[in-house]
XYZ file of C-alpha atoms in Angstrom:
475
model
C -79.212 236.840 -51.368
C -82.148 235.569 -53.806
C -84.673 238.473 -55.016
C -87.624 238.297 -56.834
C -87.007 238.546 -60.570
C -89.437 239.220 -63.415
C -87.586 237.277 -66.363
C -84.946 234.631 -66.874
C -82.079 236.861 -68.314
C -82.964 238.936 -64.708
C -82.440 235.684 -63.083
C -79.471 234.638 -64.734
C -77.861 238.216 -64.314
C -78.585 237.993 -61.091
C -77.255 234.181 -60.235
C -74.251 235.507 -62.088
C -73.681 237.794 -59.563
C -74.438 236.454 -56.436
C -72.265 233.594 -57.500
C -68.956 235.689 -57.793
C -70.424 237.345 -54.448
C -70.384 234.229 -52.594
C -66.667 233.598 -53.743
C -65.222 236.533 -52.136
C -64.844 237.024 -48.044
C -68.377 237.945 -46.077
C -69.013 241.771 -46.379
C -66.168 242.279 -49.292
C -66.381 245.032 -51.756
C -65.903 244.644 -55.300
C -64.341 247.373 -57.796
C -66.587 247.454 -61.239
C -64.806 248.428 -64.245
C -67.098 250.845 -65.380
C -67.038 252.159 -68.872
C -71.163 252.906 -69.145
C -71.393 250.892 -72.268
C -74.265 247.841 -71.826
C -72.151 245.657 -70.498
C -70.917 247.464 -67.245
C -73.867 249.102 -66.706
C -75.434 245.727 -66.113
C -72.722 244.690 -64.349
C -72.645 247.266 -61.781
C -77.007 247.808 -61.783
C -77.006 244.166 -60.503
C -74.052 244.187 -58.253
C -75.567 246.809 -56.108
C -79.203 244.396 -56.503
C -77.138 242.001 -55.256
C -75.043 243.005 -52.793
C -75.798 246.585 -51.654
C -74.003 249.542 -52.699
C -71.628 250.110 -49.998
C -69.914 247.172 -51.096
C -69.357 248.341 -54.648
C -67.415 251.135 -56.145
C -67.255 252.404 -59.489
C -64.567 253.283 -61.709
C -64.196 254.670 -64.556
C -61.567 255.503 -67.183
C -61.197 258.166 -69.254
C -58.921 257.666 -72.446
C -59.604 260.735 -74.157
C -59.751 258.802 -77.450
C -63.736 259.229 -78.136
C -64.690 263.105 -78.518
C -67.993 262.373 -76.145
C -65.144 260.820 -73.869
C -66.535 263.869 -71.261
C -69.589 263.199 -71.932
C -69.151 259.750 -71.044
C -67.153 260.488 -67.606
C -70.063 262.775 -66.750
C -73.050 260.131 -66.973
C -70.929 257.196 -65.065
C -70.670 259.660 -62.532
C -74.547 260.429 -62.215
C -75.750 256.789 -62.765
C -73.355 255.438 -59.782
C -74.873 258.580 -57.846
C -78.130 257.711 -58.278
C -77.532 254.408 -56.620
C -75.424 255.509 -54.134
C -72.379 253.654 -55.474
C -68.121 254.961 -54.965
C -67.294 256.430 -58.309
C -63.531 257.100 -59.269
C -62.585 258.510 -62.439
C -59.395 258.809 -64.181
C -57.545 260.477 -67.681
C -55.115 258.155 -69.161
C -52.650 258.703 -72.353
C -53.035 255.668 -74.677
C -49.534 255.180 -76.831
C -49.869 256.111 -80.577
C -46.171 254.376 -80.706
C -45.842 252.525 -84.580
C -45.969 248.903 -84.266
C -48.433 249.248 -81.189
C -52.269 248.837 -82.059
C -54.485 251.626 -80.296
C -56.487 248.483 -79.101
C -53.649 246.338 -76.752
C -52.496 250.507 -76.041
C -55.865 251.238 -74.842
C -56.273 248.160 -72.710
C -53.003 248.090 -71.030
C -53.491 251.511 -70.184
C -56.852 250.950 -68.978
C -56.041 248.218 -67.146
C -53.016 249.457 -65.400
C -54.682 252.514 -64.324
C -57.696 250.601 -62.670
C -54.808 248.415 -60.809
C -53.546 251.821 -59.190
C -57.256 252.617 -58.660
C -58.194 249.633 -56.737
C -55.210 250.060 -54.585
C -56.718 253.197 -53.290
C -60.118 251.342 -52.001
C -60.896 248.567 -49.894
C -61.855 246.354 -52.400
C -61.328 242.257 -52.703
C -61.627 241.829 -56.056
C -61.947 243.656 -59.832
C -65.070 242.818 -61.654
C -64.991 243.520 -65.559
C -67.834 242.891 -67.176
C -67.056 240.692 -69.945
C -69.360 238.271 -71.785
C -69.841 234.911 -73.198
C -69.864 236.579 -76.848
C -66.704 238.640 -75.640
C -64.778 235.116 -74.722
C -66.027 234.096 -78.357
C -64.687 236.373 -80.082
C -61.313 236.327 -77.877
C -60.823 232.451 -78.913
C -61.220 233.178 -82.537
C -59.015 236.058 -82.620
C -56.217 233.750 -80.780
C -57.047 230.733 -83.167
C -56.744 233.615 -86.113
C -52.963 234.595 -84.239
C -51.547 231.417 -84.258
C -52.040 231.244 -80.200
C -50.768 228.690 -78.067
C -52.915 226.921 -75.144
C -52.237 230.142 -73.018
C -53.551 232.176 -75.888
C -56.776 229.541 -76.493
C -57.722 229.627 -73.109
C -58.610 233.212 -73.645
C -60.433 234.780 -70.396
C -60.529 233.218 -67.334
C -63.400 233.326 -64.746
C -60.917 234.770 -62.090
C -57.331 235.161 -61.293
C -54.972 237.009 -59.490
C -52.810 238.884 -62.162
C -49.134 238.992 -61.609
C -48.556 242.680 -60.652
C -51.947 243.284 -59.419
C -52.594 242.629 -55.184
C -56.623 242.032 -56.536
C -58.341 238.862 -58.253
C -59.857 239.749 -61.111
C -63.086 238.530 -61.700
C -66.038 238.740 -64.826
C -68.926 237.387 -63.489
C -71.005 237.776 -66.548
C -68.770 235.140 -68.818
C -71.337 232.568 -69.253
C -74.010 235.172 -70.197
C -74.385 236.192 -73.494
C -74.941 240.127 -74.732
C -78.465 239.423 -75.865
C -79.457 238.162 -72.415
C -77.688 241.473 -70.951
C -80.079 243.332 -73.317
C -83.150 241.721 -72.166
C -81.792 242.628 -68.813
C -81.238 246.116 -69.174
C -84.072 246.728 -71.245
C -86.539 245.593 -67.996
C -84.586 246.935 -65.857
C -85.025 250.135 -67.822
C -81.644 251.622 -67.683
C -79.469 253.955 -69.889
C -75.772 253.034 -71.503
C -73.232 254.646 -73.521
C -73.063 253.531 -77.191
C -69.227 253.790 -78.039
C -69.138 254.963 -81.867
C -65.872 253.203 -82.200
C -67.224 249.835 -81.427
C -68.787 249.604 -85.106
C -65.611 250.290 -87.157
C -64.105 247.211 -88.361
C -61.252 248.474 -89.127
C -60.121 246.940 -85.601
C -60.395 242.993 -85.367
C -62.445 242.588 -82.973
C -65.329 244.781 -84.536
C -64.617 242.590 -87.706
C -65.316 239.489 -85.988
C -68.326 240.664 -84.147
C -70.317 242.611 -87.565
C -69.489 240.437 -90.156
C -68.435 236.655 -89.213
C -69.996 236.289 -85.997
C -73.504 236.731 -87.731
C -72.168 233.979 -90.348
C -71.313 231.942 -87.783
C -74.701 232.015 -85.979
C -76.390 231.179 -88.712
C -74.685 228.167 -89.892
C -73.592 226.616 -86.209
C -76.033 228.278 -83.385
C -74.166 226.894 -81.247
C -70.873 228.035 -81.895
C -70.430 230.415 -78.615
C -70.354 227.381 -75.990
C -68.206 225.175 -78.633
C -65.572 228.128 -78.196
C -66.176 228.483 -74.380
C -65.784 224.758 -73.989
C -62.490 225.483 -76.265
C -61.321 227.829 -73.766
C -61.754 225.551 -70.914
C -60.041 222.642 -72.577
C -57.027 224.830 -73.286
C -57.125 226.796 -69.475
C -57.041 222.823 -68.143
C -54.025 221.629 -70.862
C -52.014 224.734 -69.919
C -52.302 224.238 -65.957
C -50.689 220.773 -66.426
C -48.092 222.314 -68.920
C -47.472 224.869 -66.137
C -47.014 222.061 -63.025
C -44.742 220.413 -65.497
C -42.859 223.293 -65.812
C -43.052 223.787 -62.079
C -41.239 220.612 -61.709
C -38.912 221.579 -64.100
C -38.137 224.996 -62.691
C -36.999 223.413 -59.100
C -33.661 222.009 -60.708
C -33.183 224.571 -63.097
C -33.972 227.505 -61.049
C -31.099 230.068 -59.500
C -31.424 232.765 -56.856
C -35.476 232.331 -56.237
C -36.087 231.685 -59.901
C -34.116 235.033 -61.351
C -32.299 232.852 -63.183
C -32.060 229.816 -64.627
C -29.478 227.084 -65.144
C -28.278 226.643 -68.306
C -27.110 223.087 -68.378
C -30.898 222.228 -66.934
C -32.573 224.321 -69.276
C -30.689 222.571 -72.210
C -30.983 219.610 -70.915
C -34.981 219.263 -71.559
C -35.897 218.351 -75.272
C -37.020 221.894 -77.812
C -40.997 221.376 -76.433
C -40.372 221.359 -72.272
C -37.611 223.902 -72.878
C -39.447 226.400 -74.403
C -42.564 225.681 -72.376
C -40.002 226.029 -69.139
C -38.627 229.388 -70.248
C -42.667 230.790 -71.123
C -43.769 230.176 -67.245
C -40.579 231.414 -66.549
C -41.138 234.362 -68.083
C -44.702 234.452 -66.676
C -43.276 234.030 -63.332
C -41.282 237.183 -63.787
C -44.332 239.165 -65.355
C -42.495 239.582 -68.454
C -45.116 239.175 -71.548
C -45.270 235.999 -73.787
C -42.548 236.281 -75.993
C -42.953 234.556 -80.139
C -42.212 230.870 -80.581
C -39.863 232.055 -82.786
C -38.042 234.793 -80.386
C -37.652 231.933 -77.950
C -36.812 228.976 -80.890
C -33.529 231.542 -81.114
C -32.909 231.633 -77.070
C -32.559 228.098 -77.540
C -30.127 228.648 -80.426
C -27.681 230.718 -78.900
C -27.324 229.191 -75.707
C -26.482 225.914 -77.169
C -24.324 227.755 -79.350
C -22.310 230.396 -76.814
C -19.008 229.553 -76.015
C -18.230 232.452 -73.729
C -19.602 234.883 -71.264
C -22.119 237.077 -72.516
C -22.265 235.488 -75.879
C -25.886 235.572 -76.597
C -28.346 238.131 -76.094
C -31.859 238.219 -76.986
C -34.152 241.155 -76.533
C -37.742 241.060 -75.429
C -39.937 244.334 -73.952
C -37.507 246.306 -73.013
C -35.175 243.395 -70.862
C -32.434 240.937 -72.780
C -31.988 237.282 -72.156
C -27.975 236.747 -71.346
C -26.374 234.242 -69.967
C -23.548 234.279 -67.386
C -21.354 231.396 -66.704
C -24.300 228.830 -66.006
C -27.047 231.239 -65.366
C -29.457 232.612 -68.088
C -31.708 235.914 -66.833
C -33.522 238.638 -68.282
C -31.701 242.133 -67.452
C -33.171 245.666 -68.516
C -32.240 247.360 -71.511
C -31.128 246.781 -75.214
C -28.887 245.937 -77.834
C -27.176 248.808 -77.547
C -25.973 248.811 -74.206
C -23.939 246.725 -72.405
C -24.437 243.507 -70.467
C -23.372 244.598 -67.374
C -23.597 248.489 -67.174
C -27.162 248.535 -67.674
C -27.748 250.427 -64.406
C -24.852 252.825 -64.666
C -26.099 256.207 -63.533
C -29.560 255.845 -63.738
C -30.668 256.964 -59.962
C -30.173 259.675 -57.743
C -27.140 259.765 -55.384
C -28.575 260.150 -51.790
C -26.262 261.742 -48.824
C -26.309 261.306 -44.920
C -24.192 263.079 -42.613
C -23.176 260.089 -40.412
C -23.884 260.794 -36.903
C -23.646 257.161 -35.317
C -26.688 255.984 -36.966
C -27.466 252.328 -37.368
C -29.445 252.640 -40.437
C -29.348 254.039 -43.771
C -32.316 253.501 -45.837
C -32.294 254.054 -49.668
C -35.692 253.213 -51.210
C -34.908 254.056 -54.600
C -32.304 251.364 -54.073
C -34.797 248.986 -52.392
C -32.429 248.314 -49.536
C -30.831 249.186 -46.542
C -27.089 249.979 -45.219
C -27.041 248.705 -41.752
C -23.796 250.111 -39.335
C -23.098 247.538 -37.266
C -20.208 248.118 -34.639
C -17.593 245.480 -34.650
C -13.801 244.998 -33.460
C -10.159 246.354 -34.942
C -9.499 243.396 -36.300
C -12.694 242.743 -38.312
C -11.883 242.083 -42.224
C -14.463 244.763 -42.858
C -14.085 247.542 -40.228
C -14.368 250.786 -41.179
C -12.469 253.176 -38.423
C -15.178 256.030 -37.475
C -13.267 259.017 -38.357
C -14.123 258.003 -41.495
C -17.357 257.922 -41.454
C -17.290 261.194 -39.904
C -14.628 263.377 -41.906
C -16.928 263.740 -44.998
C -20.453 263.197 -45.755
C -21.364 259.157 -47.446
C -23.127 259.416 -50.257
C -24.716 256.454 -52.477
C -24.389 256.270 -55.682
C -24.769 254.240 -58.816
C -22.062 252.885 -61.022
C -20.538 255.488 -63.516
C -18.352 253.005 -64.851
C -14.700 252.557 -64.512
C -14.527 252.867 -60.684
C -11.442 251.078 -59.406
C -10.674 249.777 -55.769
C -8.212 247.939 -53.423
C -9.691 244.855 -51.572
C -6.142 244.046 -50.304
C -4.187 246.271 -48.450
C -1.216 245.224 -50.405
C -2.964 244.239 -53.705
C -3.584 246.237 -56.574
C -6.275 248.430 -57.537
C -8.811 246.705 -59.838
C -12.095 247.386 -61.678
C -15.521 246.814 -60.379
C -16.351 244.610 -63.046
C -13.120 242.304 -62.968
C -13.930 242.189 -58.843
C -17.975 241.343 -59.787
C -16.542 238.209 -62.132
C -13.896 237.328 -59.963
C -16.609 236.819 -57.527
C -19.359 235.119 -59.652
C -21.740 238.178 -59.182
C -24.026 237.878 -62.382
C -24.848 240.921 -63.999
C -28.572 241.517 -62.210
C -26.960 241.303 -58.892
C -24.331 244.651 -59.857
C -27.058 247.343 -59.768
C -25.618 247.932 -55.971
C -25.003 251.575 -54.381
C -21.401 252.768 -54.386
C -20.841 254.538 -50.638
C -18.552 257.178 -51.351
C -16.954 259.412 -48.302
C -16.259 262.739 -50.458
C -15.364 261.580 -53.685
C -13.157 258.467 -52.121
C -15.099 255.255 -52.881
C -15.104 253.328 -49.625
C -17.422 250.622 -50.239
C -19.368 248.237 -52.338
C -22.167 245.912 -51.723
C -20.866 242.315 -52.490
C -17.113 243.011 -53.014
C -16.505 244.953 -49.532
C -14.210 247.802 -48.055
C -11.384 249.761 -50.320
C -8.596 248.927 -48.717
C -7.323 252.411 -50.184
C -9.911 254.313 -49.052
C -9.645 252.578 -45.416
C -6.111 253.228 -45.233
C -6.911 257.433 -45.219
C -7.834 257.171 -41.591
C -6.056 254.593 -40.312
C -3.536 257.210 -38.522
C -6.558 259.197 -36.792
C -8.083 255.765 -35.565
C -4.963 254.757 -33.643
C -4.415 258.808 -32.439
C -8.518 258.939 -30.988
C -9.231 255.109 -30.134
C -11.576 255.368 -32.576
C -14.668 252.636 -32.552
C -15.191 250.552 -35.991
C -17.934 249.669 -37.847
C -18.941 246.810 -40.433
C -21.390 248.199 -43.247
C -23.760 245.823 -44.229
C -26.121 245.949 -47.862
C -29.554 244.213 -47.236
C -32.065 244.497 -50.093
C -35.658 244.574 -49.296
C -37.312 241.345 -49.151
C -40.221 241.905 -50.718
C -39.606 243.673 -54.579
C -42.105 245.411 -56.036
């Protein structure tokens, strides 16, 4: 809606506003990031101008970093009151790991946190209240890191993160801080000053104190020459991201969790690596160096076996498997395909004829379906019955008998045998007692199967096919 203003930087505010207002679904409410510095304050103040505050909520974290960080909480809390606004509020513990600045620690803290947070209201979007001097500084810090387009393209407008069920969205990006000012200063309202936004120690501060100013002074018009930078870059990486789009449908495997190598290495250097960073993107894996994936490249021309290469990136490792390269958890020191040995809970059920067994720390479901004698799978009742099932994961070394006559084999000689690759092994073990009786992708142990085979003949017994089906939707 249009109100009555009382000087342009109210107007523009304002606009701003109402713009990313109009974007969103009639009636939707908006989450404001809202830290009480300048910025948010204005952000929020002319959201609830705008659009009324039962369609905003306010929330705030608390990092613990700042000693006023109380003080802080306490006056978001009483300026959303006194309009009438939602406030949330919530401590977080920012890393102090070595090799991890306290700034990307603070923000992916901060911005996880206010993920959860918005999943708890009824909101349509995140607002954070980023500014035209903010994107400024953002492009010059990427130019200063060597950034690719990605990088250069710095903030956008709005866009759904991958992880996050909410668009975020800055309204105020083409409004610079001195306009916010003016704005505040009319509208006559109070703000945090954060202490630790003047030491330069951190790069951003440096930027913004000392060559910022420089920069004004000798091109004035260096904030929409970097905006229009950003833009230029945002619109070269969306058609670097459709070309890798049209690279990904031949070279992706199993809905895109992996890739094929002979497609992959088939592109020149350039549209390889460019495949393999929306790849990554895809799989909400962070950007990895040019020169972390210039080595990907390396030792999957180079491998000449199974497993042969590894590289590791945030916590996962690039392997390959036969023709398929994916990203699996863990690190050098483990191995490729025991990386989920033992890491969840066994859960137990006392079968009583039920045709489900969910396991959500598995993400999955054991279905009993009830089938004939002579099915290659059946399981004969008693069996089911004699001791309680209990999933498991792999502790390694478990052995099992898919033939009646065959020999007993490993779990990880039956997995290759098969072509299982090594993402697709983190399966629950069904034990009866402490007799493994079956495994998701491999099937029934014969051995296992042959304990009740006497009492099934002896009781007529009824049979039953188990069946693994993984959630559809992973989160």
């Amino acid at each position: 809606m249009t109100l009555p203003t009382e000087n342009p930087a109210d107007r523009l505010v304002l606009d701003a506003v109402g713009a990313a207002f109009a974007a969103l679904p009639a009636g939707a409410r908006v989450a404001v990031a809202f830290s009480g510095g300048l910025d948010s304050t204005s952000l929020l103040d002319a959201a609830v101008r705008t659009g009324g505050a039962s369609r905003c909520v306010a929330l705030h974290i608390h990092h613990g970093l700042s000693p006023r960080a109380d003080e802080w909480l306490a006056h978001c809390d009483a300026f959303a009151r006194e309009r009438g606004v939602a406030f949330e509020a919530r401590h977080v513990d920012v890393s102090r790991e070595t090799g991890v600045s306290i700034e990307a620690a603070a923000r992916d803290a901060r911005y996880h946190a206010l993920d959860a947070m918005c999943a708890g209201h009824d909101v349509s979007a995140m607002w954070l209240a980023q500014h035209a001097d903010d994107q400024a500084e953002t492009v010059l810090l990427q130019l200063l890191r060597g950034a690719g387009l990605a990088g250069l393209a710095a903030m956008a407008p709005g866009r759904l993160v991958p992880g996050a069920r909410i668009v975020r969205m800055r309204p105020l990006l083409h409004v610079l801080r001195a306009q916010l000012e003016q704005y505040a200063h009319a509208r006559d309202l109070s703000w945090i000053d954060d202490e630790s936004n003047a030491d330069t120690r951190y790069a951003r501060n440096a930027l913004r104190h000392e060559v910022l100013p420089q920069l004004a002074v000798h091109f004035p018009g260096f904030r929409d020459a970097l905006s229009r930078t950003a833009t230029h870059a945002a619109a070269a990486q969306r058609l670097l991201d459709e070309l890798a789009r049209i690279d990904m449908q031949e070279a992706a495997r199993d809905d895109a969790r992996a890739l094929s190598r002979d497609a992959l290495l088939a592109l020149d250097d350039e549209r390889a690596v460019n495949l393999l960073r929306y790849w990554m993107r895809t799989l909400g894996l962070p950007a990895a160096s040019t020169a972390r994936l210039a080595d990907a490249l390396r030792q999957l021309r180079d491998v000449t076996r199974d497993h042969g290469m590894r590289v590791d990136h945030a916590g996962q490792s690039l392997r390959n498997y036969r023709d398929d390269i994916f990203w699996e958890a863990g690190d050098s020191a483990e191995a490729a395909d025991e990386t989920a040995i033992g890491t969840r809970p066994v859960s137990e059920l006392t079968w009583r004829g039920e045709s489900i067994w969910r396991l959500p720390q598995w993400r999955g479901t054991f279905v009993f379906a009830e089938v004939e004698a002579d099915d290659p799978d059946a399981i004969a009742g008693p069996l089911l019955t004699r001791a309680p099932l209990s999933a498991r994961a792999r502790a390694g070394g478990e052995r099992m008998r898919v033939d009646a006559n065959g020999a007993s084999r490993t779990l990880k000689n039956l997995f290759q045998e098969r072509g299982v690759p090594s993402w697709k092994r983190d399966v629950p073990l069904v034990f009866s007692g402490d007799a493994l009786l079956f495994v998701p992708l491999i099937g029934v142990n014969r051995e296992t199967a042959a304990i009740a085979a006497d009492e099934a003949d002896a009781n007529a017994s009824r049979y039953f096919r188990l069946d693994w089906r993984p959630d559809v939707l992973i989160a």
